mmCIF file of C-alpha atoms in Angstrom:
data_model
loop_
_atom_site.group_PDB
_atom_site.id
_atom_site.type_symbol
_atom_site.label_atom_id
_atom_site.label_comp_id
_atom_site.label_asym_id
_atom_site.label_seq_id
_atom_site.Cartn_x
_atom_site.Cartn_y
_atom_site.Cartn_z
ATOM 1 C CA MET A 6 13.362 -19.783 27.480
ATOM 2 C CA LYS A 7 17.050 -20.556 27.351
ATOM 3 C CA GLN A 8 19.462 -17.791 26.454
ATOM 4 C CA ARG A 9 20.577 -17.968 22.803
ATOM 5 C CA ILE A 10 24.124 -16.585 22.308
ATOM 6 C CA MET A 11 25.963 -17.631 19.117
ATOM 7 C CA VAL A 12 23.751 -17.631 16.041
ATOM 8 C CA PHE A 13 24.097 -18.031 12.290
ATOM 9 C CA MET A 14 20.791 -19.713 11.360
ATOM 10 C CA LEU A 15 17.511 -18.262 12.617
ATOM 11 C CA VAL A 16 13.835 -18.666 11.914
ATOM 12 C CA VAL A 17 12.254 -15.523 13.344
ATOM 13 C CA ILE A 18 13.996 -12.251 14.157
ATOM 14 C CA GLY A 19 12.215 -10.304 16.851
ATOM 15 C CA VAL A 20 12.400 -9.261 20.454
ATOM 16 C CA PHE A 21 15.291 -10.932 22.287
ATOM 17 C CA THR A 22 18.766 -9.587 21.558
ATOM 18 C CA ILE A 23 21.407 -12.201 20.867
ATOM 19 C CA PRO A 24 24.976 -10.896 20.892
ATOM 20 C CA PHE A 25 26.965 -12.645 18.179
ATOM 21 C CA ILE A 26 30.691 -13.137 18.643
ATOM 22 C CA ALA A 27 32.517 -13.736 15.357
ATOM 23 C CA SER A 28 34.580 -16.847 15.950
ATOM 24 C CA GLY A 29 34.655 -18.673 12.610
ATOM 25 C CA GLN A 30 32.117 -21.239 13.834
ATOM 26 C CA SER A 31 28.662 -21.773 12.340
ATOM 27 C CA PRO A 32 26.296 -22.585 15.214
ATOM 28 C CA THR A 33 22.570 -23.158 14.611
ATOM 29 C CA LEU A 34 19.597 -21.754 16.525
ATOM 30 C CA ASN A 35 16.300 -23.643 16.418
ATOM 31 C CA LEU A 36 13.288 -21.651 17.618
ATOM 32 C CA LEU A 37 10.023 -23.119 18.779
ATOM 33 C CA ALA A 38 6.690 -21.736 17.609
ATOM 34 C CA GLY A 39 6.056 -18.383 19.253
ATOM 35 C CA GLU A 40 9.695 -17.724 20.123
ATOM 36 C CA LYS A 41 11.456 -14.654 18.764
ATOM 37 C CA ALA A 42 15.085 -13.549 18.624
ATOM 38 C CA THR A 43 17.318 -10.674 17.567
ATOM 39 C CA ILE A 44 20.848 -11.169 16.300
ATOM 40 C CA THR A 45 23.649 -8.633 16.845
ATOM 41 C CA CYS A 46 26.930 -8.551 14.930
ATOM 42 C CA GLN A 47 30.000 -7.073 16.631
ATOM 43 C CA GLY A 48 31.982 -7.111 13.421
ATOM 44 C CA GLN A 49 31.713 -4.800 10.426
ATOM 45 C CA LYS A 50 28.466 -5.954 8.846
ATOM 46 C CA LEU A 51 25.642 -8.456 9.411
ATOM 47 C CA VAL A 52 24.485 -10.165 6.209
ATOM 48 C CA LEU A 53 21.125 -12.017 6.210
ATOM 49 C CA SER A 54 20.075 -14.494 3.535
ATOM 50 C CA ARG A 55 16.643 -16.108 3.444
ATOM 51 C CA GLU A 56 16.777 -19.752 2.307
ATOM 52 C CA SER A 57 13.097 -20.667 2.725
ATOM 53 C CA SER A 58 10.006 -19.587 4.671
ATOM 54 C CA THR A 59 11.385 -21.354 7.782
ATOM 55 C CA LYS A 60 15.114 -20.907 7.424
ATOM 56 C CA ALA A 61 17.562 -18.030 7.051
ATOM 57 C CA SER A 62 21.309 -17.647 7.471
ATOM 58 C CA ALA A 63 23.369 -14.799 8.869
ATOM 59 C CA SER A 64 27.058 -14.012 8.631
ATOM 60 C CA CYS A 65 29.084 -11.429 10.508
ATOM 61 C CA THR A 66 31.994 -9.994 8.546
ATOM 62 C CA ALA A 67 35.205 -8.916 10.234
ATOM 63 C CA ASN A 68 35.728 -5.302 11.212
ATOM 64 C CA SER A 69 38.376 -3.800 8.987
ATOM 65 C CA ASN A 70 38.295 -0.414 10.801
ATOM 66 C CA PRO A 71 37.898 1.706 7.670
ATOM 67 C CA SER A 72 38.830 5.354 7.710
ATOM 68 C CA PRO A 73 35.945 7.691 8.565
ATOM 69 C CA THR A 74 34.167 9.285 5.614
ATOM 70 C CA ASN A 75 31.736 12.139 5.341
ATOM 71 C CA THR A 76 28.093 11.192 5.806
ATOM 72 C CA PRO A 77 26.486 10.973 2.350
ATOM 73 C CA THR A 78 23.615 13.268 1.543
ATOM 74 C CA SER A 79 20.357 11.391 0.952
ATOM 75 C CA SER A 80 18.016 12.464 -1.818
ATOM 76 C CA THR A 81 15.110 11.007 0.145
ATOM 77 C CA PRO A 82 13.771 13.216 2.946
ATOM 78 C CA PRO A 83 13.622 11.585 6.378
ATOM 79 C CA PRO A 84 10.275 10.242 7.551
ATOM 80 C CA PRO A 85 8.180 12.758 9.466
ATOM 81 C CA PRO A 86 8.243 12.725 13.279
ATOM 82 C CA THR A 87 6.152 10.040 14.917
ATOM 83 C CA ALA A 88 5.760 11.580 18.362
ATOM 84 C CA THR A 89 2.521 11.089 20.279
ATOM 85 C CA PRO A 90 0.007 13.800 19.318
ATOM 86 C CA VAL A 91 -0.566 16.472 21.944
ATOM 87 C CA ALA A 92 -4.136 17.226 22.995
ATOM 88 C CA SER A 93 -5.772 20.537 22.084
ATOM 89 C CA VAL A 94 -3.249 21.608 19.430
ATOM 90 C CA PRO A 95 -4.746 23.897 16.758
ATOM 91 C CA LEU A 96 -5.816 22.994 13.247
ATOM 92 C CA CYS A 97 -2.983 23.513 10.760
ATOM 93 C CA PRO A 98 -3.796 26.688 8.783
ATOM 94 C CA ASP A 99 -2.683 25.315 5.406
ATOM 95 C CA HIS A 100 -0.653 22.617 3.688
ATOM 96 C CA ASP A 101 0.795 21.570 0.347
ATOM 97 C CA PRO A 102 -1.793 19.330 -1.403
ATOM 98 C CA THR A 103 0.966 17.464 -3.251
ATOM 99 C CA LYS A 104 2.763 16.351 -0.055
ATOM 100 C CA TRP A 105 1.959 13.391 2.177
ATOM 101 C CA HIS A 106 1.161 14.095 5.828
ATOM 102 C CA ALA A 107 -0.144 12.251 8.846
ATOM 103 C CA LEU A 108 -2.973 13.561 11.035
ATOM 104 C CA TYR A 109 -0.560 15.254 13.464
ATOM 105 C CA ASP A 110 2.294 17.524 12.390
ATOM 106 C CA GLU A 111 4.844 17.600 15.189
ATOM 107 C CA ALA A 112 7.125 20.086 13.415
ATOM 108 C CA ARG A 113 4.323 22.665 13.231
ATOM 109 C CA ASN A 114 2.590 21.458 16.428
ATOM 110 C CA CYS A 115 -0.800 21.371 14.747
ATOM 111 C CA HIS A 116 -3.183 18.789 13.334
ATOM 112 C CA TYR A 117 -4.966 18.382 10.021
ATOM 113 C CA ASN A 118 -8.603 17.375 9.543
ATOM 114 C CA HIS A 119 -7.634 14.469 7.281
ATOM 115 C CA GLU A 120 -4.706 12.105 6.719
ATOM 116 C CA HIS A 121 -3.225 10.042 3.900
ATOM 117 C CA HIS A 122 -2.632 6.706 5.708
ATOM 118 C CA SER A 123 0.821 5.062 5.384
ATOM 119 C CA ASP A 124 3.958 7.148 4.880
ATOM 120 C CA PRO A 125 5.021 6.172 1.340
ATOM 121 C CA ARG A 126 8.675 6.789 2.223
ATOM 122 C CA GLU A 127 8.550 3.613 4.296
ATOM 123 C CA GLY A 128 9.003 1.797 0.980
ATOM 124 C CA ASP A 129 11.998 3.803 -0.245
ATOM 125 C CA ASN A 130 14.485 1.088 0.738
ATOM 126 C CA ILE A 131 12.802 -1.276 -1.743
ATOM 127 C CA PHE A 132 11.332 0.948 -4.445
ATOM 128 C CA GLY A 133 13.447 4.096 -4.251
ATOM 129 C CA PRO A 134 12.186 7.680 -3.900
ATOM 130 C CA VAL A 135 8.431 8.226 -3.985
ATOM 131 C CA ALA A 136 6.961 9.019 -7.414
ATOM 132 C CA ALA A 137 10.368 9.103 -9.129
ATOM 133 C CA LEU A 138 8.778 8.271 -12.506
ATOM 134 C CA TYR A 139 6.351 11.197 -12.407
ATOM 135 C CA GLY A 140 8.154 14.113 -10.821
ATOM 136 C CA GLY A 141 8.214 13.202 -7.141
ATOM 137 C CA GLN A 142 4.661 14.284 -6.334
ATOM 138 C CA GLU A 143 3.657 12.410 -3.156
ATOM 139 C CA ILE A 144 -0.103 13.038 -3.411
ATOM 140 C CA SER A 145 -1.958 12.646 -6.726
ATOM 141 C CA TYR A 146 -0.395 12.370 -10.202
ATOM 142 C CA PRO A 147 -0.828 13.662 -13.765
ATOM 143 C CA TRP A 148 -3.482 11.017 -14.566
ATOM 144 C CA GLN A 149 -5.852 11.989 -11.740
ATOM 145 C CA THR A 150 -9.554 11.615 -12.488
ATOM 146 C CA PHE A 151 -11.814 14.595 -13.125
ATOM 147 C CA SER A 152 -15.467 15.556 -13.352
ATOM 148 C CA ASP A 153 -17.559 18.632 -14.073
ATOM 149 C CA ARG A 154 -16.652 19.748 -10.540
ATOM 150 C CA GLY A 155 -12.932 19.787 -11.319
ATOM 151 C CA LEU A 156 -9.792 17.708 -10.852
ATOM 152 C CA GLU A 157 -9.664 14.914 -8.269
ATOM 153 C CA ASN A 158 -6.972 16.579 -6.140
ATOM 154 C CA ASP A 159 -8.815 19.900 -6.162
ATOM 155 C CA VAL A 160 -12.258 18.675 -5.132
ATOM 156 C CA LYS A 161 -11.510 15.417 -3.271
ATOM 157 C CA HIS A 162 -7.905 15.777 -2.082
ATOM 158 C CA GLU A 163 -8.632 14.151 1.287
ATOM 159 C CA GLY A 164 -9.360 10.788 -0.354
ATOM 160 C CA TYR A 165 -5.817 9.976 -1.458
ATOM 161 C CA LYS A 166 -4.492 7.112 0.668
ATOM 162 C CA TRP A 167 -1.193 5.221 0.672
ATOM 163 C CA VAL A 168 -0.772 1.586 1.701
ATOM 164 C CA VAL A 169 2.732 0.170 2.288
ATOM 165 C CA ARG A 170 3.397 -3.507 3.047
ATOM 166 C CA LYS A 171 6.870 -5.020 3.316
ATOM 167 C CA ASN A 172 8.671 -8.285 4.058
ATOM 168 C CA MET A 173 5.662 -10.554 3.608
ATOM 169 C CA ASP A 174 5.884 -14.313 3.124
ATOM 170 C CA CYS A 175 5.612 -15.556 -0.447
ATOM 171 C CA SER A 176 2.165 -17.120 -0.465
ATOM 172 C CA SER A 177 -0.576 -16.931 -3.077
ATOM 173 C CA ARG A 178 -3.711 -19.061 -3.101
ATOM 174 C CA PHE A 179 -4.988 -18.334 -6.574
ATOM 175 C CA THR A 180 -2.097 -17.143 -8.742
ATOM 176 C CA ASP A 181 1.339 -18.049 -10.091
ATOM 177 C CA GLY A 182 3.208 -15.819 -7.692
ATOM 178 C CA CYS A 183 3.124 -13.650 -4.608
ATOM 179 C CA LEU A 184 3.833 -10.079 -3.598
ATOM 180 C CA THR A 185 6.418 -9.741 -0.852
ATOM 181 C CA ASP A 186 6.324 -5.922 -0.847
ATOM 182 C CA PHE A 187 4.173 -3.186 -2.327
ATOM 183 C CA ARG A 188 3.533 0.543 -2.132
ATOM 184 C CA MET A 189 0.205 1.785 -3.465
ATOM 185 C CA GLN A 190 -1.681 5.078 -3.648
ATOM 186 C CA VAL A 191 -5.426 4.960 -4.290
ATOM 187 C CA HIS A 192 -8.328 7.387 -4.091
ATOM 188 C CA PHE A 193 -10.952 6.145 -1.644
ATOM 189 C CA ILE A 194 -13.565 8.106 0.320
ATOM 190 C CA ALA A 195 -15.825 5.561 1.990
ATOM 191 C CA SER A 196 -19.128 7.364 1.458
ATOM 192 C CA ALA A 197 -21.658 8.176 -1.250
ATOM 193 C CA VAL A 198 -19.353 10.754 -2.853
ATOM 194 C CA ASP A 199 -16.961 8.038 -4.089
ATOM 195 C CA ALA A 200 -19.199 4.958 -4.032
ATOM 196 C CA THR A 201 -21.239 6.474 -6.869
ATOM 197 C CA VAL A 202 -18.142 6.981 -9.032
ATOM 198 C CA ARG A 203 -16.928 4.155 -11.270
ATOM 199 C CA TYR A 204 -13.259 5.147 -11.826
ATOM 200 C CA HIS A 205 -10.656 6.118 -9.229
ATOM 201 C CA SER A 206 -6.962 6.769 -9.801
ATOM 202 C CA PHE A 207 -4.080 4.685 -8.443
ATOM 203 C CA TRP A 208 -0.324 4.069 -8.503
ATOM 204 C CA LEU A 209 1.223 0.702 -7.611
ATOM 205 C CA GLU A 210 4.803 -0.452 -7.077
ATOM 206 C CA ALA A 211 5.239 -4.094 -6.178
ATOM 207 C CA ARG A 212 7.885 -6.769 -5.786
ATOM 208 C CA GLY A 213 6.593 -10.085 -7.076
ATOM 209 C CA CYS A 214 8.118 -13.567 -6.790
ATOM 210 C CA ARG A 215 7.199 -16.955 -8.182
ATOM 211 C CA GLU A 216 5.603 -19.049 -5.469
ATOM 212 C CA ASP A 217 7.257 -22.222 -6.774
ATOM 213 C CA ASN A 218 10.662 -20.484 -6.800
ATOM 214 C CA PRO A 219 10.676 -17.485 -4.389
ATOM 215 C CA GLU A 220 14.216 -16.557 -5.432
ATOM 216 C CA VAL A 221 12.913 -15.444 -8.846
ATOM 217 C CA CYS A 222 11.562 -11.943 -8.200
ATOM 218 C CA GLY A 223 11.094 -8.661 -9.999
ATOM 219 C CA ILE A 224 9.550 -5.217 -9.617
ATOM 220 C CA ILE A 225 6.696 -3.519 -11.451
ATOM 221 C CA ARG A 226 5.585 0.126 -11.378
ATOM 222 C CA THR A 227 2.247 0.995 -12.964
ATOM 223 C CA GLY A 228 -0.826 3.165 -12.510
ATOM 224 C CA GLY A 229 -3.912 4.650 -14.129
ATOM 225 C CA TRP A 230 -7.611 4.500 -13.397
ATOM 226 C CA ALA A 231 -9.074 1.583 -11.449
ATOM 227 C CA ASP A 232 -12.495 0.491 -12.718
ATOM 228 C CA TYR A 233 -14.657 -0.394 -9.693
ATOM 229 C CA GLY A 234 -17.622 -1.342 -11.852
ATOM 230 C CA ARG A 235 -21.106 -1.427 -10.404
ATOM 231 C CA LEU A 236 -22.419 -0.295 -7.041
ATOM 232 C CA MET A 237 -23.943 -3.178 -5.080
ATOM 233 C CA VAL A 238 -26.009 -2.766 -1.884
ATOM 234 C CA ASP A 239 -27.074 -5.975 -0.147
ATOM 235 C CA ASN A 240 -26.006 -7.870 -3.284
ATOM 236 C CA GLN A 241 -28.406 -5.842 -5.442
ATOM 237 C CA HIS A 242 -27.176 -3.725 -8.362
ATOM 238 C CA ILE A 243 -27.895 -0.007 -7.931
ATOM 239 C CA PRO A 244 -27.936 1.398 -11.497
ATOM 240 C CA LEU A 245 -25.832 4.513 -12.092
ATOM 241 C CA PRO A 246 -24.893 6.507 -15.204
ATOM 242 C CA GLY A 247 -21.786 5.081 -16.865
ATOM 243 C CA ASP A 248 -22.184 1.580 -15.417
ATOM 244 C CA PRO A 249 -20.566 -1.339 -17.253
ATOM 245 C CA PRO A 250 -23.190 -2.702 -19.667
ATOM 246 C CA ALA A 251 -22.827 -6.198 -18.244
ATOM 247 C CA PRO A 252 -21.771 -7.617 -14.850
ATOM 248 C CA THR A 253 -18.023 -7.927 -14.270
ATOM 249 C CA ASN A 254 -15.731 -8.913 -11.414
ATOM 250 C CA SER A 255 -15.416 -5.224 -10.507
ATOM 251 C CA ASN A 256 -17.941 -4.125 -7.891
ATOM 252 C CA LYS A 257 -18.276 -1.849 -4.867
ATOM 253 C CA LEU A 258 -19.950 -3.934 -2.151
ATOM 254 C CA HIS A 259 -21.999 -2.137 0.518
ATOM 255 C CA TYR A 260 -24.543 -3.370 3.050
ATOM 256 C CA ILE A 261 -27.594 -2.331 5.037
ATOM 257 C CA GLN A 262 -29.576 -5.495 5.819
ATOM 258 C CA THR A 263 -27.314 -8.382 4.785
ATOM 259 C CA GLY A 264 -24.057 -7.228 6.371
ATOM 260 C CA ASN A 265 -22.216 -4.596 8.376
ATOM 261 C CA SER A 266 -23.175 -1.158 6.988
ATOM 262 C CA ARG A 267 -19.850 0.208 8.280
ATOM 263 C CA PHE A 268 -17.883 -2.223 6.137
ATOM 264 C CA THR A 269 -17.213 -2.075 2.412
ATOM 265 C CA THR A 270 -15.031 -3.849 -0.139
ATOM 266 C CA TRP A 271 -14.245 -2.429 -3.551
ATOM 267 C CA TYR A 272 -13.029 -4.835 -6.251
ATOM 268 C CA GLY A 273 -11.355 -3.132 -9.184
ATOM 269 C CA GLY A 274 -8.268 -2.383 -11.236
ATOM 270 C CA ASN A 275 -7.268 -1.964 -14.856
ATOM 271 C CA ARG A 276 -5.851 -4.287 -17.539
ATOM 272 C CA ILE A 277 -2.560 -4.752 -15.646
ATOM 273 C CA ALA A 278 -3.281 -4.208 -11.951
ATOM 274 C CA THR A 279 -5.792 -5.351 -9.331
ATOM 275 C CA THR A 280 -6.610 -2.915 -6.521
ATOM 276 C CA ALA A 281 -9.229 -4.377 -4.180
ATOM 277 C CA ILE A 282 -9.545 -2.357 -0.963
ATOM 278 C CA GLN A 283 -11.792 -2.292 2.081
ATOM 279 C CA THR A 284 -12.538 -0.502 5.325
ATOM 280 C CA SER A 285 -14.655 -1.132 8.420
ATOM 281 C CA ARG A 286 -14.997 2.597 9.121
ATOM 282 C CA MET A 287 -17.422 3.808 6.483
ATOM 283 C CA TRP A 288 -18.531 7.409 6.913
ATOM 284 C CA GLY A 289 -22.119 6.341 6.379
ATOM 285 C CA LEU A 290 -24.349 3.833 4.682
ATOM 286 C CA ILE A 291 -25.381 3.965 1.023
ATOM 287 C CA ASN A 292 -29.097 4.534 0.477
ATOM 288 C CA PRO A 293 -30.148 2.208 -2.371
ATOM 289 C CA ASN A 294 -33.121 4.471 -3.163
ATOM 290 C CA ASP A 295 -30.928 7.570 -3.393
ATOM 291 C CA PRO A 296 -27.266 6.495 -3.616
ATOM 292 C CA TYR A 297 -26.051 10.107 -3.995
ATOM 293 C CA GLN A 298 -27.526 11.102 -0.640
ATOM 294 C CA LEU A 299 -24.798 11.791 1.905
ATOM 295 C CA HIS A 300 -25.365 9.824 5.084
ATOM 296 C CA LEU A 301 -23.035 10.112 8.070
ATOM 297 C CA PHE A 302 -23.100 7.855 11.096
ATOM 298 C CA CYS A 303 -21.775 10.814 13.089
ATOM 299 C CA PRO A 304 -22.749 14.180 11.552
ATOM 300 C CA ASP A 305 -20.691 15.972 14.221
ATOM 301 C CA PHE A 306 -17.700 13.699 13.373
ATOM 302 C CA LYS A 307 -17.432 12.633 17.017
ATOM 303 C CA CYS A 308 -16.958 8.941 16.426
ATOM 304 C CA ARG A 309 -14.443 6.711 14.664
ATOM 305 C CA ASN A 310 -16.513 6.028 11.557
ATOM 306 C CA ASN A 311 -14.215 8.304 9.575
ATOM 307 C CA ASN A 312 -12.413 6.203 6.937
ATOM 308 C CA SER A 313 -9.282 6.073 9.094
ATOM 309 C CA THR A 314 -8.544 2.455 8.183
ATOM 310 C CA MET A 315 -8.000 0.837 4.816
ATOM 311 C CA GLN A 316 -6.975 -2.723 4.182
ATOM 312 C CA ALA A 317 -5.390 -3.986 0.985
ATOM 313 C CA HIS A 318 -7.670 -6.949 0.337
ATOM 314 C CA ALA A 319 -6.374 -8.169 -3.033
ATOM 315 C CA ILE A 320 -3.479 -6.410 -4.750
ATOM 316 C CA GLY A 321 -1.842 -7.825 -7.840
ATOM 317 C CA PHE A 322 -0.869 -7.577 -11.472
ATOM 318 C CA VAL A 323 -0.457 -9.675 -14.605
ATOM 319 C CA ILE A 324 2.628 -9.922 -16.830
ATOM 320 C CA ARG A 325 1.457 -11.282 -20.199
ATOM 321 C CA ALA A 326 4.116 -13.345 -21.928
ATOM 322 C CA ASN A 327 2.652 -12.855 -25.407
ATOM 323 C CA GLU A 328 2.905 -9.058 -25.053
ATOM 324 C CA LEU A 329 6.074 -8.471 -23.089
ATOM 325 C CA ASP A 330 8.356 -11.537 -23.085
ATOM 326 C CA GLN A 331 10.168 -10.809 -26.327
ATOM 327 C CA ASP A 332 12.849 -13.509 -26.008
ATOM 328 C CA GLY A 333 10.675 -16.168 -24.390
ATOM 329 C CA ASP A 334 12.879 -16.662 -21.327
ATOM 330 C CA GLY A 335 10.003 -16.117 -18.873
ATOM 331 C CA LEU A 336 11.388 -12.813 -17.560
ATOM 332 C CA VAL A 337 10.373 -9.316 -18.598
ATOM 333 C CA ASN A 338 12.274 -6.023 -18.599
ATOM 334 C CA TYR A 339 10.254 -3.165 -20.041
ATOM 335 C CA GLU A 340 9.997 0.614 -19.785
ATOM 336 C CA GLY A 341 7.257 2.556 -21.517
ATOM 337 C CA TYR A 342 3.721 3.854 -21.027
ATOM 338 C CA THR A 343 0.111 2.745 -20.821
ATOM 339 C CA ASN A 344 -3.121 4.662 -21.159
ATOM 340 C CA ARG A 345 -5.271 5.159 -18.053
ATOM 341 C CA HIS A 346 -6.861 1.744 -18.583
ATOM 342 C CA GLY A 347 -3.577 -0.177 -18.539
ATOM 343 C CA GLU A 348 -3.184 -0.724 -22.282
ATOM 344 C CA ILE A 349 0.356 -0.266 -23.628
ATOM 345 C CA VAL A 350 0.672 2.787 -25.881
ATOM 346 C CA SER A 351 3.413 4.349 -27.999
ATOM 347 C CA GLY A 352 4.314 7.905 -28.867
ATOM 348 C CA CYS A 353 4.402 9.297 -25.315
ATOM 349 C CA THR A 354 7.070 11.905 -24.606
ATOM 350 C CA GLU A 355 5.970 12.917 -21.103
ATOM 351 C CA VAL A 356 3.706 11.644 -18.335
ATOM 352 C CA GLY A 357 0.021 12.495 -18.765
ATOM 353 C CA LEU A 358 -3.550 11.243 -18.606
ATOM 354 C CA ASP A 359 -2.978 8.498 -21.184
ATOM 355 C CA CYS A 360 0.793 8.328 -20.801
ATOM 356 C CA VAL A 361 1.140 6.541 -17.470
ATOM 357 C CA PRO A 362 4.618 5.161 -16.687
ATOM 358 C CA LEU A 363 5.061 1.393 -16.859
ATOM 359 C CA GLN A 364 8.351 -0.034 -15.613
ATOM 360 C CA ILE A 365 9.028 -3.758 -15.272
ATOM 361 C CA ILE A 366 12.363 -5.007 -13.936
ATOM 362 C CA ASN A 367 13.304 -8.693 -14.190
ATOM 363 C CA MET A 368 9.697 -9.723 -13.560
ATOM 364 C CA PRO A 369 8.568 -13.292 -14.253
ATOM 365 C CA THR A 370 5.536 -13.693 -16.483
ATOM 366 C CA GLY A 371 2.218 -14.738 -14.986
ATOM 367 C CA LEU A 372 -0.357 -13.557 -12.470
ATOM 368 C CA PHE A 373 0.823 -12.267 -9.077
ATOM 369 C CA GLN A 374 -1.282 -11.345 -6.064
ATOM 370 C CA TYR A 375 -1.271 -10.455 -2.377
ATOM 371 C CA ARG A 376 -4.561 -11.352 -0.701
ATOM 372 C CA ASP A 377 -5.830 -10.819 2.832
ATOM 373 C CA ASP A 378 -9.047 -12.667 3.640
ATOM 374 C CA GLU A 379 -8.772 -11.897 7.357
ATOM 375 C CA HIS A 380 -9.736 -8.260 6.701
ATOM 376 C CA GLY A 381 -6.598 -6.653 7.983
ATOM 377 C CA ARG A 382 -4.477 -6.419 11.077
ATOM 378 C CA GLY A 383 -6.667 -6.719 14.135
ATOM 379 C CA ASN A 384 -10.434 -6.761 14.051
ATOM 380 C CA ASP A 385 -11.328 -3.428 12.485
ATOM 381 C CA GLY A 386 -10.220 -3.832 8.906
ATOM 382 C CA GLY A 387 -6.672 -2.541 8.847
ATOM 383 C CA ILE A 388 -4.217 -0.191 10.511
ATOM 384 C CA ASN A 389 -5.910 2.721 12.284
ATOM 385 C CA PHE A 390 -4.557 6.122 11.252
ATOM 386 C CA ASP A 391 -6.812 8.180 13.529
ATOM 387 C CA THR A 392 -4.271 9.355 16.113
ATOM 388 C CA SER A 393 -6.581 11.899 17.730
ATOM 389 C CA PRO A 394 -5.964 12.079 21.494
ATOM 390 C CA GLU A 395 -8.534 10.484 23.787
ATOM 391 C CA GLY A 396 -11.707 12.551 23.825
ATOM 392 C CA GLU A 397 -10.804 14.576 20.721
ATOM 393 C CA TYR A 398 -11.942 14.050 17.135
ATOM 394 C CA TRP A 399 -9.599 15.702 14.684
ATOM 395 C CA ILE A 400 -10.826 14.001 11.529
ATOM 396 C CA ALA A 401 -13.632 15.662 9.582
ATOM 397 C CA TYR A 402 -15.537 14.577 6.502
ATOM 398 C CA PRO A 403 -14.441 13.708 3.801
ATOM 399 C CA ASN A 404 -11.215 12.088 5.057
#
């Protein structure tokens, strides 16, 4: 590959560093398929502007040598350390159930027996501080689900998982627009304990753009309870109390004979959002004759069937023009509340079970979706968050 030196236009930014010398010229770099490049500005600031899915421009502004200033104080805490876990560290004695954590805690030099997937602070540069609309709580929220056993975060805390995706191409096969970025928290324990439950809580922040005009983009923040409908095993409905009275598009798909029993896809959402998720690391299969029976592929937890992956299969939302586009210009700006099912409500004075924040900023009307039909990055259904050292198994049920 030839050395690329002076660059304004680039297709893919990646591995090779390209020093840029500000000279007033506007050279062009054409990359072949598979090639990657990095651009470096020796001036004051590098400004990137995407023109299409195959073309972007960069400009390097002159260095004006400004006077030094004090480093500003950030309201967002820095991401946790990402050092390689050390073998044989002890189990962490306790932790704050409202705070996100990975499997390994470098600061305390201990490990947990569960993890919460992606660090939600990875999305702060797009969506701002985590949970800003409901008090900054990183794990769970005021509209958590509940049962006769107690609140979701008290009895099934380990099941809260974050998924963060950023800088994706604007592509949507079935809808008006795409998602280029999203940050989502869902509750998902891939075993009988959650597969037999119809509703699970969620929070979604997403940046959506029109596919026919990717420069027209907006942001939505919404949450509530996702309705995952009926339990299906080998394409057969397993009746449960509280099932929808008729079939819907919301289903939890599990397999024994007709597919991989370690793989599941849950299709669900509420009136505004779609939250379809999947994993290839089920804790155990679902017994169609006794769906509440806990089955574990590894009762001693010494295998990787531990719900340590989760792929966002279909994530999206709908902006209804007849409800929200008051001036008919095709763009919506709105701030208010919905109930847990995604229906707009009035009279809310604080966040609660049926007062879930809804914020829409410059969002085009229509249906927007991110969809992954390749089942994640790699071959096992998503990013793997089990960072246990070789030969050790830190994760325990019900991660």
